[in-house]
GROMACS .gro file of C-alpha atoms in nm:
model
  215
    1MET     CA    1   4.994  -0.843   7.673
    2GLU     CA    2   4.864  -0.902   7.319
    3ASN     CA    3   4.997  -1.217   7.162
    4ASN     CA    4   5.131  -1.084   6.833
    5VAL     CA    5   5.480  -1.232   6.828
    6PRO     CA    6   5.508  -1.520   6.580
    7ASP     CA    7   5.616  -1.857   6.715
    8SER     CA    8   5.951  -1.934   6.546
    9PRO     CA    9   5.904  -2.315   6.526
   10LYS     CA   10   5.555  -2.261   6.385
   11CYS     CA   11   5.688  -2.015   6.126
   12ALA     CA   12   5.962  -2.259   6.026
   13ARG     CA   13   5.705  -2.538   5.984
   14GLN     CA   14   5.488  -2.310   5.774
   15HIS     CA   15   5.781  -2.219   5.549
   16ARG     CA   16   5.849  -2.588   5.486
   17LEU     CA   17   5.482  -2.669   5.438
   18ALA     CA   18   5.428  -2.388   5.186
   19LEU     CA   19   5.733  -2.498   4.986
   20ILE     CA   20   5.626  -2.865   4.991
   21ILE     CA   21   5.272  -2.778   4.876
   22ILE     CA   22   5.388  -2.556   4.590
   23LEU     CA   23   5.649  -2.801   4.463
   24SER     CA   24   5.415  -3.100   4.498
   25VAL     CA   25   5.132  -2.930   4.310
   26LEU     CA   26   5.366  -2.821   4.030
   27ILE     CA   27   5.517  -3.167   3.991
   28ILE     CA   28   5.180  -3.347   3.989
   29ASP     CA   29   5.024  -3.089   3.756
   30GLN     CA   30   5.307  -3.102   3.502
   31ILE     CA   31   5.332  -3.482   3.505
   32ILE     CA   32   4.960  -3.510   3.425
   33LYS     CA   33   4.971  -3.242   3.154
   34ILE     CA   34   5.281  -3.377   2.980
   35ALA     CA   35   5.145  -3.733   2.989
   36VAL     CA   36   4.814  -3.621   2.834
   37LYS     CA   37   4.974  -3.394   2.575
   38THR     CA   38   5.223  -3.653   2.451
   39HIS     CA   39   4.988  -3.953   2.452
   40MET     CA   40   4.653  -3.813   2.333
   41GLN     CA   41   4.515  -3.617   2.039
   42ILE     CA   42   4.304  -3.305   2.082
   43GLY     CA   43   3.946  -3.410   2.155
   44GLN     CA   44   4.038  -3.767   2.244
   45SER     CA   45   3.868  -3.895   2.558
   46ILE     CA   46   3.914  -4.187   2.792
   47GLU     CA   47   3.610  -4.288   2.997
   48VAL     CA   48   3.710  -4.362   3.355
   49THR     CA   49   3.350  -4.384   3.481
   50PRO     CA   50   3.018  -4.284   3.320
   51TRP     CA   51   3.048  -3.947   3.495
   52PHE     CA   52   3.426  -3.889   3.467
   53GLN     CA   53   3.641  -3.871   3.155
   54ILE     CA   54   3.996  -3.777   3.065
   55LEU     CA   55   3.926  -3.541   2.774
   56PHE     CA   56   4.223  -3.363   2.614
   57VAL     CA   57   4.156  -3.001   2.524
   58GLU     CA   58   4.370  -2.687   2.515
   59ASN     CA   59   4.272  -2.328   2.574
   60ASN     CA   60   4.419  -1.981   2.542
   61GLY     CA   61   4.230  -1.836   2.830
   62MET     CA   62   4.161  -1.854   3.198
   63ALA     CA   63   4.058  -2.139   3.426
   64PHE     CA   64   3.798  -2.384   3.293
   65GLY     CA   65   3.864  -2.275   2.933
   66MET     CA   66   3.720  -1.924   2.961
   67GLU     CA   67   3.853  -1.673   2.708
   68ILE     CA   68   3.789  -1.312   2.803
   69ILE     CA   69   4.104  -1.113   2.727
   70GLY     CA   70   4.402  -1.139   2.494
   71LYS     CA   71   4.659  -1.413   2.540
   72LEU     CA   72   4.962  -1.190   2.598
   73PHE     CA   73   4.778  -0.966   2.842
   74LEU     CA   74   4.652  -1.271   3.031
   75SER     CA   75   5.003  -1.420   3.056
   76LEU     CA   76   5.146  -1.090   3.182
   77PHE     CA   77   4.857  -1.054   3.425
   78ARG     CA   78   4.929  -1.404   3.559
   79ILE     CA   79   5.294  -1.313   3.614
   80GLY     CA   80   5.195  -0.998   3.803
   81ALA     CA   81   4.936  -1.179   4.013
   82ILE     CA   82   5.175  -1.462   4.100
   83GLY     CA   83   5.440  -1.208   4.196
   84PHE     CA   84   5.198  -1.025   4.426
   85PHE     CA   85   5.067  -1.339   4.596
   86THR     CA   86   5.419  -1.477   4.638
   87TRP     CA   87   5.519  -1.153   4.809
   88TYR     CA   88   5.206  -1.177   5.023
   89LEU     CA   89   5.282  -1.539   5.118
   90ILE     CA   90   5.635  -1.444   5.224
   91LYS     CA   91   5.492  -1.167   5.441
   92ILE     CA   92   5.233  -1.383   5.617
   93LEU     CA   93   5.484  -1.660   5.686
   94ASP     CA   94   5.659  -1.428   5.932
   95LYS     CA   95   5.348  -1.295   6.106
   96GLY     CA   96   5.200  -1.602   6.276
   97PHE     CA   97   4.902  -1.646   6.043
   98PRO     CA   98   4.693  -1.965   6.083
   99THR     CA   99   4.855  -2.265   5.918
  100GLY     CA  100   4.536  -2.344   5.729
  101TYR     CA  101   4.543  -1.997   5.576
  102VAL     CA  102   4.902  -2.046   5.463
  103VAL     CA  103   4.801  -2.378   5.305
  104THR     CA  104   4.515  -2.225   5.105
  105VAL     CA  105   4.727  -1.935   4.979
  106SER     CA  106   4.999  -2.183   4.880
  107PHE     CA  107   4.750  -2.388   4.677
  108VAL     CA  108   4.630  -2.078   4.491
  109ILE     CA  109   4.986  -1.971   4.410
  110ALA     CA  110   5.088  -2.321   4.300
  111GLY     CA  111   4.786  -2.357   4.072
  112ALA     CA  112   4.851  -2.020   3.910
  113ILE     CA  113   5.217  -2.105   3.851
  114GLY     CA  114   5.117  -2.442   3.704
  115ASN     CA  115   4.903  -2.282   3.433
  116LEU     CA  116   5.160  -2.008   3.372
  117LEU     CA  117   5.425  -2.270   3.296
  118ASP     CA  118   5.204  -2.397   3.011
  119CYS     CA  119   5.179  -2.047   2.866
  120MET     CA  120   5.550  -1.975   2.905
  121PHE     CA  121   5.712  -2.296   2.783
  122TYR     CA  122   5.473  -2.541   2.615
  123GLY     CA  123   5.469  -2.344   2.290
  124LEU     CA  124   5.849  -2.347   2.286
  125ILE     CA  125   5.912  -2.714   2.358
  126PHE     CA  126   5.616  -2.905   2.209
  127THR     CA  127   5.491  -2.957   1.856
  128GLU     CA  128   5.126  -2.873   1.803
  129SER     CA  129   4.856  -3.110   1.921
  130THR     CA  130   4.584  -3.182   1.665
  131PRO     CA  131   4.283  -3.415   1.639
  132PHE     CA  132   4.506  -3.644   1.429
  133THR     CA  133   4.851  -3.625   1.589
  134GLN     CA  134   5.003  -3.633   1.933
  135ALA     CA  135   5.246  -3.363   2.040
  136ALA     CA  136   5.613  -3.440   2.084
  137MET     CA  137   5.891  -3.257   2.260
  138THR     CA  138   6.118  -3.061   2.029
  139SER     CA  139   6.418  -2.831   2.047
  140ILE     CA  140   6.356  -2.511   2.242
  141GLY     CA  141   6.213  -2.251   2.006
  142ASP     CA  142   6.095  -2.503   1.746
  143GLY     CA  143   5.753  -2.554   1.903
  144TYR     CA  144   5.410  -2.435   1.796
  145ALA     CA  145   5.412  -2.089   1.963
  146PRO     CA  146   5.646  -1.821   2.098
  147PHE     CA  147   5.721  -1.748   2.464
  148LEU     CA  148   5.407  -1.667   2.669
  149TYR     CA  149   5.175  -1.786   2.389
  150GLY     CA  150   5.155  -2.152   2.481
  151LYS     CA  151   4.816  -2.315   2.539
  152VAL     CA  152   4.699  -2.448   2.874
  153VAL     CA  153   4.636  -2.823   2.882
  154ASP     CA  154   4.305  -2.937   3.034
  155MET     CA  155   4.184  -3.292   3.082
  156PHE     CA  156   3.934  -3.349   3.367
  157TYR     CA  157   3.574  -3.368   3.249
  158PHE     CA  158   3.277  -3.453   3.470
  159PRO     CA  159   2.956  -3.489   3.265
  160LEU     CA  160   2.754  -3.567   3.577
  161TRP     CA  161   2.422  -3.576   3.396
  162THR     CA  162   2.234  -3.441   3.095
  163TRP     CA  163   1.928  -3.225   3.145
  164PRO     CA  164   1.601  -3.371   3.004
  165GLU     CA  165   1.517  -3.248   2.656
  166TRP     CA  166   1.187  -3.101   2.775
  167MET     CA  167   1.352  -2.853   3.012
  168PRO     CA  168   1.363  -2.497   2.874
  169LEU     CA  169   1.701  -2.333   2.802
  170VAL     CA  170   1.913  -2.623   2.933
  171GLY     CA  171   1.736  -2.923   2.778
  172GLY     CA  172   1.988  -3.169   2.634
  173ASP     CA  173   2.288  -2.986   2.781
  174VAL     CA  174   2.545  -3.142   3.011
  175PHE     CA  175   2.511  -3.021   3.371
  176PHE     CA  176   2.883  -2.942   3.415
  177GLU     CA  177   3.062  -2.885   3.085
  178PRO     CA  178   3.397  -2.718   3.174
  179VAL     CA  179   3.713  -2.921   3.124
  180PHE     CA  180   3.984  -2.833   3.375
  181ASN     CA  181   4.323  -2.943   3.506
  182PHE     CA  182   4.489  -3.014   3.840
  183ALA     CA  183   4.615  -2.656   3.872
  184ASP     CA  184   4.261  -2.521   3.821
  185SER     CA  185   4.138  -2.752   4.097
  186CYS     CA  186   4.400  -2.624   4.340
  187ILE     CA  187   4.311  -2.262   4.267
  188THR     CA  188   3.937  -2.328   4.304
  189CYS     CA  189   3.971  -2.528   4.626
  190GLY     CA  190   4.207  -2.269   4.772
  191VAL     CA  191   3.975  -1.978   4.694
  192ILE     CA  192   3.668  -2.162   4.826
  193ALA     CA  193   3.851  -2.247   5.150
  194LEU     CA  194   3.957  -1.884   5.189
  195LEU     CA  195   3.600  -1.763   5.146
  196LEU     CA  196   3.449  -2.026   5.377
  197PHE     CA  197   3.698  -2.030   5.662
  198TYR     CA  198   3.931  -1.730   5.644
  199THR     CA  199   3.723  -1.429   5.539
  200LYS     CA  200   3.812  -1.249   5.863
  201VAL     CA  201   4.182  -1.312   5.808
  202VAL     CA  202   4.161  -1.191   5.447
  203ASN     CA  203   3.981  -0.873   5.553
  204MET     CA  204   4.244  -0.797   5.816
  205GLY     CA  205   4.524  -0.832   5.563
  206LEU     CA  206   4.878  -0.788   5.694
  207HIS     CA  207   4.735  -0.623   6.008
  208TYR     CA  208   4.628  -0.968   6.131
  209ARG     CA  209   4.723  -1.056   6.488
  210ASN     CA  210   4.739  -1.424   6.583
  211THR     CA  211   4.557  -1.567   6.884
  212ASP     CA  212   4.596  -1.895   7.066
  213GLU     CA  213   4.257  -2.015   6.941
  214GLU     CA  214   4.346  -1.995   6.572
  215VAL     CA  215   4.535  -2.268   6.389
   0.00000   0.00000   0.00000
C-alpha cells in the first residue's frame, strides 16, 4: 500500500518548527533593522573586517536594492505573494512533506514578511533617515511616508575585492556591490536550497506523496 498518510507527530513537529522559524527570523530581522536605523545615518558604515561592513542604506525596491516596478505595486505584490506562500505552507504541513522542504519554505515566507513590515510600518513610525541625522520613532502617522510606502532597511555589505583597473568593463569595480539585510539572506538561502535539494518536490506540487526515504 502506498505510504501517503502523513505521520501526525511529524506534522505536529513541522507546525511548531515552521512557526519557530518564521517568528525567529522576524524578530532577528527587525531588531537588526531598528538598531541600524536609529543609531546610524544614511551612508554611514562600520568596518567589521576588510571584507565586511555594516553600511546603512534604504531602498524602495526589491531584494538587494533593485528597483524595477513602482513602490505601491511592489508592496501589494509582496502581500499577495506572502498570502499565497502562507496558504501553500499550511497545505504542505498536513501532507507529510520533507521537513527540510518545510524549513526552506518557512525561511522564504519569513524573509518576505520581514521586508514587507518595513514597507508597511516604517514610514508611519520613524522620522526620515538622512546623511546627517538618525531616525527616531514617532507617533503613528507622523513618520516620513504613508502606509505601504516605507523604505526597506539594508545593512550587510561584503566588498570582497576590487577588480584590477586594467580589466575591461569591471576594472575598479567592487566584486559584490549589493547591500542586503537579514530577510534578504533568508529568502536567498531558502530559494537556493529549494533549487538544489527539492526541485522534484517543487515540481510535484501538492500532489507530492511522502516516502520513508525522504526527510
